[in-house]
Short mmCIF file of C-alpha atoms in Angstrom, two decimals:
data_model
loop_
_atom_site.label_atom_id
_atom_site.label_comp_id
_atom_site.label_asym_id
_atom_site.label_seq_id
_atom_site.Cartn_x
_atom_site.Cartn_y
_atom_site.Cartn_z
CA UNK X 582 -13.56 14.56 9.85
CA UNK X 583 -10.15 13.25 10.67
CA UNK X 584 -9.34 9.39 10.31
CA UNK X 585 -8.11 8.55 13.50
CA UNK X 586 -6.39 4.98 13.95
CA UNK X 587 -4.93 3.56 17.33
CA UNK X 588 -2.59 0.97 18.20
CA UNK X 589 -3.20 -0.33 21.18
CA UNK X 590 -1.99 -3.64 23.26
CA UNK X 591 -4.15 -5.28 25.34
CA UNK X 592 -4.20 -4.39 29.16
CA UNK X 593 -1.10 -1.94 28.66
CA UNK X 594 -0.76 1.72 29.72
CA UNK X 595 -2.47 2.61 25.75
CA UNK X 596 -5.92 1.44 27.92
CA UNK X 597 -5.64 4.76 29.27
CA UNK X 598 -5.91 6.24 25.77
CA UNK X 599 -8.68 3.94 24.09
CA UNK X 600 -11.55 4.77 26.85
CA UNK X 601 -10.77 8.25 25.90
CA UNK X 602 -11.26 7.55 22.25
CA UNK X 603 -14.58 5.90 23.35
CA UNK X 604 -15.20 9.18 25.18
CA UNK X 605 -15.24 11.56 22.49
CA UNK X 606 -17.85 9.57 20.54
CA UNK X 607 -15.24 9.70 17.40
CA UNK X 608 -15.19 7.37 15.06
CA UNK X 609 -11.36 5.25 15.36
CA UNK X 610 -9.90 2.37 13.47
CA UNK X 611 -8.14 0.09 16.73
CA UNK X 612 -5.58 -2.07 15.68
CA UNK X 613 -4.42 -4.66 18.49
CA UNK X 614 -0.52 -4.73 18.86
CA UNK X 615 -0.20 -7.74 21.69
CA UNK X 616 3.26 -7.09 23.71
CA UNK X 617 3.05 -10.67 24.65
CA UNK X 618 3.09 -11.84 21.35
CA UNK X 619 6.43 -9.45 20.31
CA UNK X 620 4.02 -7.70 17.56
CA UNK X 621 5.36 -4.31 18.55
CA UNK X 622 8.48 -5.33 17.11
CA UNK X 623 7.45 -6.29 13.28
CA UNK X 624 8.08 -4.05 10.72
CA UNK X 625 4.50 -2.83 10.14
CA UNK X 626 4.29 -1.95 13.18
CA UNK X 627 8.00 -0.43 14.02
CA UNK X 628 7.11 1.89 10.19
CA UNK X 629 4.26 3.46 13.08
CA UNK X 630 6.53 3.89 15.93
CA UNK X 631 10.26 3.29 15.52
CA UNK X 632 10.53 3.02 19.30
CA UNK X 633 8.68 0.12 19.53
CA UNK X 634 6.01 1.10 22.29
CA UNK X 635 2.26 1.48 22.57
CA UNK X 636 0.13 3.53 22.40
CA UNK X 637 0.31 5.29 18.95
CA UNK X 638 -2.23 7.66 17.30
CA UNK X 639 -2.74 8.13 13.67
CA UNK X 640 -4.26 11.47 13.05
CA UNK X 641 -4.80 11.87 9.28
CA UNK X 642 -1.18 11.66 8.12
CA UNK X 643 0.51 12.36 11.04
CA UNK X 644 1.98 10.12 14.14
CA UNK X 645 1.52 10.82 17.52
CA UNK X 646 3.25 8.72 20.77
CA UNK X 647 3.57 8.59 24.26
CA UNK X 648 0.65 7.98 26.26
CA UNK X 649 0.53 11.42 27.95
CA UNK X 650 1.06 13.23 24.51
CA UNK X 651 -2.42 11.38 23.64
CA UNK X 652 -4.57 11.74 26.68
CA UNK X 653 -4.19 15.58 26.79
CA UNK X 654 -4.82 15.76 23.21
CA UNK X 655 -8.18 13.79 23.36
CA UNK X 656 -8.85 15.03 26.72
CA UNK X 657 -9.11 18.68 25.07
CA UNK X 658 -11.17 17.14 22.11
CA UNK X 659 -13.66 15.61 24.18
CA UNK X 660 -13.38 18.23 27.61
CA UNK X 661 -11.96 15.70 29.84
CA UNK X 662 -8.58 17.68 30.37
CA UNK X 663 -9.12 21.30 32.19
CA UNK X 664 -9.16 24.27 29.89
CA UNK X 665 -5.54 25.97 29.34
CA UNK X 666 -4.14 28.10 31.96
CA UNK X 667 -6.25 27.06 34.51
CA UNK X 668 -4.93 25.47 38.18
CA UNK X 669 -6.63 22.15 36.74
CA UNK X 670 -4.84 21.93 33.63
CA UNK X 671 -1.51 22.06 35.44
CA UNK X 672 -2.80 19.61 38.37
CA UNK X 673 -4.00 17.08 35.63
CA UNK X 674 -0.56 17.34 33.54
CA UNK X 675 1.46 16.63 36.84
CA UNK X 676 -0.46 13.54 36.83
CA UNK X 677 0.10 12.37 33.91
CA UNK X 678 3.83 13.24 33.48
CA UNK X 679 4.32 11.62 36.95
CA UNK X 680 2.40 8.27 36.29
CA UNK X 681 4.34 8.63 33.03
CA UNK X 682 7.71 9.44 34.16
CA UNK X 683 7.82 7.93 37.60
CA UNK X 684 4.86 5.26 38.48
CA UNK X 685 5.58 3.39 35.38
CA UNK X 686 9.27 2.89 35.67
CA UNK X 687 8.53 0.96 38.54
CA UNK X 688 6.67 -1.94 36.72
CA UNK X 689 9.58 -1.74 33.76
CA UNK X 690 11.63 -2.79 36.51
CA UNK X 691 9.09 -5.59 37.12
CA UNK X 692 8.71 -6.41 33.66
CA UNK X 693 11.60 -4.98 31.86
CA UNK X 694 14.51 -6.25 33.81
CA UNK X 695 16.70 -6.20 30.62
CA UNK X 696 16.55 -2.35 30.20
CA UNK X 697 18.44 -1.91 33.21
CA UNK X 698 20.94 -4.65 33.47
CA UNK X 699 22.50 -7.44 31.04
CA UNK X 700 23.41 -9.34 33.81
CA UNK X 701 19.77 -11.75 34.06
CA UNK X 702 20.99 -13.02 37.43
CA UNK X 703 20.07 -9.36 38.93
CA UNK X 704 16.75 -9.54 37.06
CA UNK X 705 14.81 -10.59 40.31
CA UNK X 706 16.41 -8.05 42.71
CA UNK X 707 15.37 -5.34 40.32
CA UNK X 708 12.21 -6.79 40.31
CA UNK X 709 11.77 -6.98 44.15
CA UNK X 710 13.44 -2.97 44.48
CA UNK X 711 10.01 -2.15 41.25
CA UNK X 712 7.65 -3.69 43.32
CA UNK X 713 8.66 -1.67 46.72
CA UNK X 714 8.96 1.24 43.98
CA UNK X 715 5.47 0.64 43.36
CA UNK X 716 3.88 -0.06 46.85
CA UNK X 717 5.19 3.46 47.83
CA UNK X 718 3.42 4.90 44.82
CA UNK X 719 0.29 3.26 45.40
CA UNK X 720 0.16 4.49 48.76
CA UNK X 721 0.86 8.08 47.52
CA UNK X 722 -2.26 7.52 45.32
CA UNK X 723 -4.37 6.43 47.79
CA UNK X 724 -3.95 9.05 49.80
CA UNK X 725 -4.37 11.45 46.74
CA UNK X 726 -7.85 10.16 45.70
CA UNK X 727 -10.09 11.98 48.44
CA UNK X 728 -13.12 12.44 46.50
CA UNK X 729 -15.10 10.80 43.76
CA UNK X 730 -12.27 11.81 41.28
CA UNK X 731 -8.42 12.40 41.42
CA UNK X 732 -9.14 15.90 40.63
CA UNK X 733 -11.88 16.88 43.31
CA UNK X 734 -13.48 18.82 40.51
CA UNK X 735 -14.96 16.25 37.77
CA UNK X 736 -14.21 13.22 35.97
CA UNK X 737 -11.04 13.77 33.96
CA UNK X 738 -7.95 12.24 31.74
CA UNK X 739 -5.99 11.51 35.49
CA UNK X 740 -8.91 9.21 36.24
CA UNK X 741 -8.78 7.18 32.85
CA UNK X 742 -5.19 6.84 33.37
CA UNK X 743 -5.53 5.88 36.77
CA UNK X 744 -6.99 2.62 35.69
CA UNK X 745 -4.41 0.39 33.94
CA UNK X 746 -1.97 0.96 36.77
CA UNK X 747 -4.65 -0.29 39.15
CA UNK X 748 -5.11 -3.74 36.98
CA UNK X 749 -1.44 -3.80 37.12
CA UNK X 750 -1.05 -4.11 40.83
CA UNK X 751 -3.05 -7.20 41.09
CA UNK X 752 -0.34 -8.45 38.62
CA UNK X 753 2.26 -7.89 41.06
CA UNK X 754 0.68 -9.78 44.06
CA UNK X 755 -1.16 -6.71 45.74
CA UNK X 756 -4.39 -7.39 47.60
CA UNK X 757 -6.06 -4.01 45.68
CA UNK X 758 -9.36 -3.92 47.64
CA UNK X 759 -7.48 -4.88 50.99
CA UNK X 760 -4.49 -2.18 50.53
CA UNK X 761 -5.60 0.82 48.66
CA UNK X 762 -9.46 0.93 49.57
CA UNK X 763 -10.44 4.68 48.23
CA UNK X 764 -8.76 4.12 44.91
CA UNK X 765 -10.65 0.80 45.00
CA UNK X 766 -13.86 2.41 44.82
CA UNK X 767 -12.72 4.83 42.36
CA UNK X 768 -12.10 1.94 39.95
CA UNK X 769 -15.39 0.69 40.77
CA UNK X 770 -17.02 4.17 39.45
CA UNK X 771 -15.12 3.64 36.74
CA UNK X 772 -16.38 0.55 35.27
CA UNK X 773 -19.75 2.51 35.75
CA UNK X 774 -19.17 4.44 32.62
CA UNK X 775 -19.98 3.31 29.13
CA UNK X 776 -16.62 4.12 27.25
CA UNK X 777 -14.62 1.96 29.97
CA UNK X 778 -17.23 -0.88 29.62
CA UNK X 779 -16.83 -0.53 25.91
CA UNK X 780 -12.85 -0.70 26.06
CA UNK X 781 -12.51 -3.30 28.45
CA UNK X 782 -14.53 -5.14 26.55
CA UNK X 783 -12.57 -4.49 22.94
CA UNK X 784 -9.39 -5.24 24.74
CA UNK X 785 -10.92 -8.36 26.53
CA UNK X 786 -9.47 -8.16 29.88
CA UNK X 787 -10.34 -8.78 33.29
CA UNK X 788 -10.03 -6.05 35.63
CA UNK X 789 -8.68 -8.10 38.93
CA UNK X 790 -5.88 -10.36 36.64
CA UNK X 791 -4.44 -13.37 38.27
CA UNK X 792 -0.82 -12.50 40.12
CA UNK X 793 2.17 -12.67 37.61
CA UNK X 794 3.88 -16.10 38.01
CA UNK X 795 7.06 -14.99 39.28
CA UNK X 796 5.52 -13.00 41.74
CA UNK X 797 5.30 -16.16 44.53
CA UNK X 798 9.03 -16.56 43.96
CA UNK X 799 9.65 -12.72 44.91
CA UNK X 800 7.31 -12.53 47.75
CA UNK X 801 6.79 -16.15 49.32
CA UNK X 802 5.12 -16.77 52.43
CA UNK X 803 7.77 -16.54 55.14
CA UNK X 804 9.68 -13.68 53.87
CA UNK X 805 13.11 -13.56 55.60
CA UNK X 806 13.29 -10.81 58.87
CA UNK X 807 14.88 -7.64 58.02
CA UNK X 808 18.60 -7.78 59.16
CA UNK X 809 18.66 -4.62 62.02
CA UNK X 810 21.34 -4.04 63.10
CA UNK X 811 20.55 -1.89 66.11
CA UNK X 812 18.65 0.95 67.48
CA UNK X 813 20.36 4.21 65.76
CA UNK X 814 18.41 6.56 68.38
CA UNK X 815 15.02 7.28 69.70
CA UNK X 816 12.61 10.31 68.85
CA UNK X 817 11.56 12.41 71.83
CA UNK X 818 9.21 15.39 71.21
CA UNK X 819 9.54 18.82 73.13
CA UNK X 820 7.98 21.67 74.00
CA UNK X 821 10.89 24.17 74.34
CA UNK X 822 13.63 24.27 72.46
CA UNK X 823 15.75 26.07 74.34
CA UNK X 824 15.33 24.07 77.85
CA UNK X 825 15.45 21.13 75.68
CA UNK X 826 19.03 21.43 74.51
CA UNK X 827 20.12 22.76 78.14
CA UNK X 828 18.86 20.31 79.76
CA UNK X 829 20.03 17.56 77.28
CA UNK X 830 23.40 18.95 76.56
CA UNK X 831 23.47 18.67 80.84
CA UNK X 832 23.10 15.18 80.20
CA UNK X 833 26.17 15.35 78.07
CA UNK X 834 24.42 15.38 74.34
CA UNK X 835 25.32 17.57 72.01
CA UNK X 836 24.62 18.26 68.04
CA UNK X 837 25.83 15.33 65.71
CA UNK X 838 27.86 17.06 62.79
CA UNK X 839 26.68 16.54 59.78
CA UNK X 840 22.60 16.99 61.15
CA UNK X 841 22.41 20.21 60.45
CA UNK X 842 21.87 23.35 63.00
CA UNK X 843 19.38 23.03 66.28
CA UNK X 844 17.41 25.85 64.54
CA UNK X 845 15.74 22.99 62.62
CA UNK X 846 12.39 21.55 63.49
CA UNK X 847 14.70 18.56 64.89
CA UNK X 848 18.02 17.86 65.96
CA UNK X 849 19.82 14.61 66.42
CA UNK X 850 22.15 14.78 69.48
CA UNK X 851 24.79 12.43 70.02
CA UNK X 852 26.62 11.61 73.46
CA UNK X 853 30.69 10.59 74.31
CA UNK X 854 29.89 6.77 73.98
CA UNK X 855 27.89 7.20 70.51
CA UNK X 856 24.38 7.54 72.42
CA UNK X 857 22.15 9.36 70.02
CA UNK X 858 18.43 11.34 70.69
CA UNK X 859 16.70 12.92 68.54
CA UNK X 860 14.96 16.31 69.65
CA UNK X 861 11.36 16.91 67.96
CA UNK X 862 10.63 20.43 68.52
CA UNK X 863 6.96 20.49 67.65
CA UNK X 864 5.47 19.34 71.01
CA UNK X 865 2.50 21.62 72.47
CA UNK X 866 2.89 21.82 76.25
CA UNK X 867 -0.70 20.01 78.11
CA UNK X 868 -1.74 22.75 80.54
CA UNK X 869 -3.59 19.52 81.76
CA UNK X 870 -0.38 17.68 82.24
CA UNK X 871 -1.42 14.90 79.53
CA UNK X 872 1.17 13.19 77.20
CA UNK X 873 -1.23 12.44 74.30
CA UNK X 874 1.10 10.90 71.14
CA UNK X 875 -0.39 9.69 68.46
CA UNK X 876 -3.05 10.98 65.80
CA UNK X 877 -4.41 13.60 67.56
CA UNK X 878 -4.30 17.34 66.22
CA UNK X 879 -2.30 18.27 69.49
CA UNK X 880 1.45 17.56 69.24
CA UNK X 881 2.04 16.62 72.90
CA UNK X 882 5.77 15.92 74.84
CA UNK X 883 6.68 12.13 74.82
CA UNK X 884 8.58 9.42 73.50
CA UNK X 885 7.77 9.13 69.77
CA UNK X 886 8.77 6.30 67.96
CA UNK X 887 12.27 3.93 67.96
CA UNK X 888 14.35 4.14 65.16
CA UNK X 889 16.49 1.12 63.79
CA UNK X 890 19.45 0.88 61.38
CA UNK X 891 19.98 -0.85 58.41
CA UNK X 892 22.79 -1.80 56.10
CA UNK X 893 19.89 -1.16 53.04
CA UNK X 894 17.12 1.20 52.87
CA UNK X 895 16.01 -0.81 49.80
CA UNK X 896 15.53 -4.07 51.89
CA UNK X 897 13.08 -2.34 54.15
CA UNK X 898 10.92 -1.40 51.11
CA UNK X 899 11.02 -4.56 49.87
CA UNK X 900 10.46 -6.41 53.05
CA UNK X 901 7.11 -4.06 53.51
CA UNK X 902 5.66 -4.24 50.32
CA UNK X 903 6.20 -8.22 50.06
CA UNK X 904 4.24 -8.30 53.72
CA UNK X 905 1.78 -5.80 52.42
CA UNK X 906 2.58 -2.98 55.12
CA UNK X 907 2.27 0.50 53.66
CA UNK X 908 5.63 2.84 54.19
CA UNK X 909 3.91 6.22 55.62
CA UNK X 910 6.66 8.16 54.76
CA UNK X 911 9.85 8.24 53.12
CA UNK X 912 12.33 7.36 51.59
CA UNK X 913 14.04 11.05 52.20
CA UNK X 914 17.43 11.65 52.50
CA UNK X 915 18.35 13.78 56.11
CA UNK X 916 22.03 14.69 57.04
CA UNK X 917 23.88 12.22 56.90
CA UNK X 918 20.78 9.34 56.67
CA UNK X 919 18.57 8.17 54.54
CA UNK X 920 15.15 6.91 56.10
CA UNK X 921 11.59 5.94 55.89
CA UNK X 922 8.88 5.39 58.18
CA UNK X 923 6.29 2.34 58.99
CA UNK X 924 3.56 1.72 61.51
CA UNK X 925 3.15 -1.71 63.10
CA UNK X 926 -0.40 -3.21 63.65
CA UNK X 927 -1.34 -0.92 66.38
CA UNK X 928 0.11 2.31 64.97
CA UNK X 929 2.83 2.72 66.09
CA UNK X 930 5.66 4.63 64.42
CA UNK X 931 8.91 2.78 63.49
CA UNK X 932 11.92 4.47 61.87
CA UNK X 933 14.32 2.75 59.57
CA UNK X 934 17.33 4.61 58.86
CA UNK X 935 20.49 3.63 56.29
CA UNK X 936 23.69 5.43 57.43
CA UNK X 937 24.79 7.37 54.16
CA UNK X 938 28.77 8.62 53.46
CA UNK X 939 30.42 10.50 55.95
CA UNK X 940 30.06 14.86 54.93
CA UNK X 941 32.45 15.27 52.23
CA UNK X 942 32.37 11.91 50.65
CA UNK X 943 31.32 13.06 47.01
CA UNK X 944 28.27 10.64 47.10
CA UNK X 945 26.85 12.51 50.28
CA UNK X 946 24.67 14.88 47.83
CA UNK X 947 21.75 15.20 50.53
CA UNK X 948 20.31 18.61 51.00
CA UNK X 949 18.97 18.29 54.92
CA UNK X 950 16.94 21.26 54.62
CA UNK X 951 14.95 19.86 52.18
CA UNK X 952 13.89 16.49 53.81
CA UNK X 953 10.68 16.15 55.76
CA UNK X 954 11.14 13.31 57.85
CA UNK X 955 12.19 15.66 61.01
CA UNK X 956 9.02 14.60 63.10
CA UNK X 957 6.58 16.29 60.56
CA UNK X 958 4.61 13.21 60.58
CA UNK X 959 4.70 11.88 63.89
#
C-alpha cells in the first residue's frame, strides 16, 4: 500500500483534506504545520512545498498541493467525488475550484493584508472590503445548500470542504446559526460523522471559535450611516411595454444613453431636468384589478423598490455585512451602473447604485446584456 503523509495546520482550509483521509479508512502519517506559529516557513517544511502553504500530500515519493488537487484525488479513492463524466463530477469540481479560487480570497484579504498592499495603513480597509467579500458568499451558499447535502445527491468532497469556511466565519464576527441557518444544520450533520469527529479532534479545534480580535475594531457597534447621496430613480413594474413607453415618453421620459435598448427586460428613462424611472417590463396584468408586489409567483404592476446612489458600491457591502444584513443580489455591473440589492426588516427592496464612467471612458468595460439586476428579482 502507498505511504501517505499529510501536512496539515490546524483549523486551515487542509481540514477539508484530513476528514477525507479519515474517510477512506487509509492508513496516513499527519504532521501538524501551525500557520500561527510561522512553521510553514522552515526549511523542512518549505523542502515539501516551496510555496509555503498547506495542505500537502505525500504519496510514496511524490508531492501533491493545493487543497482541491487533494480532495478530488481522495474523493475518487474513497467514492466521495462523483464518477468521471458524470453531471456530478462537474457540479462538485465547480465547487471546489470556486471555494478555492474565489471564497477563499476573501479571508486572505482578512488575514493576508500584506499580499495585496505594502502600504499596512490600507490593511484594515482591505479587511473590511474581505469581509463584505465574504458575507455575499455566504449568502450564495446558503441559498445553495437546499437539501441534506450541497450536492442534493449524497454526501460528497463539496460537503467536507464546506466545513472550514463555516468555522471561519465565526472568526470574522458572523452570527453563523443566526445568518446562514440551512448551512448551519448542514454543519451540524457533519459533526455526526466519525471521520469529522476524528479530525476535529486530531486538529483540536472548536467548531464555533471566538471572533478574531480585530474584528470589533472593523465592525463596532454604531457603525457610521452610509453616505447617500440621493435617490438615482425609482423602479416601476409594467404590464405593456409598448403603452408603457408611450405613455411615459408623454410624460416627457425618454431612454437614458448608455442603458441599453427598450427591448430589454428594463429600461431606465430619464426626463429634461435629470428625472429618472426605471421601466420593469415583467408585470402580469390582475384581471382582478390587484397590485400584489412582493414574493408572490405573480409579477403584478406597482411601484417596486427606491433606488439610492452612492459614491462607493464597496461601502454598501461593507456597511451590510458589519450590520449583518444579507445583500440579495448583486454586485452586477448594468449600463452605465454598478448596483446591488438589500431588503430592510420588512422586505422591502432597496437599490444601491454607484454611477460608473461615462460610455467610452476605457474603464466602462460593462457588458449590460449580461447583468441581471433588471427587475429579475423583484
Amino acid at each position: 500500500m502507498t505511504k501517505l503523509s499529510f501536512y496539515y495546520s490546524p483549523g486551515a482550509c487542509s481540514l477539508a483534506s484530513h476528514i477525507l483521509l479519515h474517510e477512506t479508512g487509509e492508513p496516513f502519517t499527519a504532521h501538524r504545520v501551525t500557520l500561527a506559529k510561522g512553521e510553514h516557513l522552515r526549511p523542512d517544511f518549505l523542502a515539501i512545498n516551496p510555496r509555503a502553504r498547506v495542505p500537502a500530500l505525500r504519496i510514496g515519493e511524490e508531492v501533491v498541493t493545493e487543497n482541491a488537487a487533494i480532495l478530488a484525488w481522495l474523493g475518487d479513492r474513497c467514492g466521495l467525488l462523483p464518477p468521471a463524466g458524470s453531471l456530478g463530477r462537474i457540479r462538485a469540481l465547480e465547487w471546489l475550484v470556486w471555494m478555492a479560487s474565489t471564497v477563499h480570497i476573501g479571508f486572505a484579504q482578512v488575514w493576508r493584508g500584506a499580499r495585496f498592499s505594502d502600504d499596512t495603513s490600507q490593511h484594515d480597509a482591505i479587511r473590511r472590503s474581505g469581509i463584505a467579500t465574504i458575507a455575499r458568499h455566504f449568502a450564495e451558499i446558503e441559498t445553495r445548500i437546499a437539501g441534506e447535502h450541497a450536492l442534493g445527491a449524497g454526501y460528497s468532497v463539496v460537503d467536507a470542504n464546506l466545513l472550514p469556511f463555516y468555522r471561519w466565519g465565526s472568526r470574522v464576527g458572523f452570527d453563523m446559526r443566526a445568518r446562514f441557518p440551512r448551512w448551519t444544520a448542514h454543519t451540524e450533520r457533519m459533526l455526526d460523522r466519525p471521520a469529522v469527529q476524528a479530525t476535529i479532534a486530531a486538529e483540536e479545534i472548536e467548531m464555533w471559535p471566538a471572533a478574531d480580535p480585530f474584528v470589533a475594531a472593523l465592525t463596532p457597534a454604531g457603525t457610521p450611516p452610509l453616505a447617500i447621496r440621493g435617490y438615482d430613480h425609482v423602479g416601476v413594474r409594467v404590464s405593456n411595454r409598448a403603452r408603457a413607453l408611450h405613455f411615459y415618453g408623454a410624460l416627457g421620459f425618454a431612454p437614458e444613453p448608455g442603458e441599453g435598448g427598450v427591448e430589454r427586460r428594463a429600461v431606465g428613462l430619464i426626463n429634461a431636468a435629470g428625472v429618472r424611472v426605471n421601466l420593469i417590463f415583467n408585470g402580469e396584468p390582475d384581471p382582478h384589478g390587484r397590485n400584489v408586489l412582493m414574493d408572490v409567483p405573480e409579477k403584478r404592476p406597482g411601484w417596486t423598490h427606491p433606488a439610492f446612489t452612492v459614491e462607493r458600491l464597496d461601502d454598501v457591502l461593507a456597511w451590510a455585512a458589519g450590520q449583518g444584513v444579507t445583500i440579495t443580489e448583486g454586485p452586477v455591473s448594468w449600463g452605465r451602473r454598478r448596483v446591488c440589492f438589500l431588503r430592510d426588516p420588512d422586505g422591502n427592496v432597496l437599490e444601491f447604485d454607484e454611477l460608473l464612467p461615462p460610455p467610452g471612458d476605457a474603464t466602462n468595460l460593462a457588458d449590460p446584456a449580461s447583468a441581471t439586476a433588471d427587475g429579475a428579482a423583484i
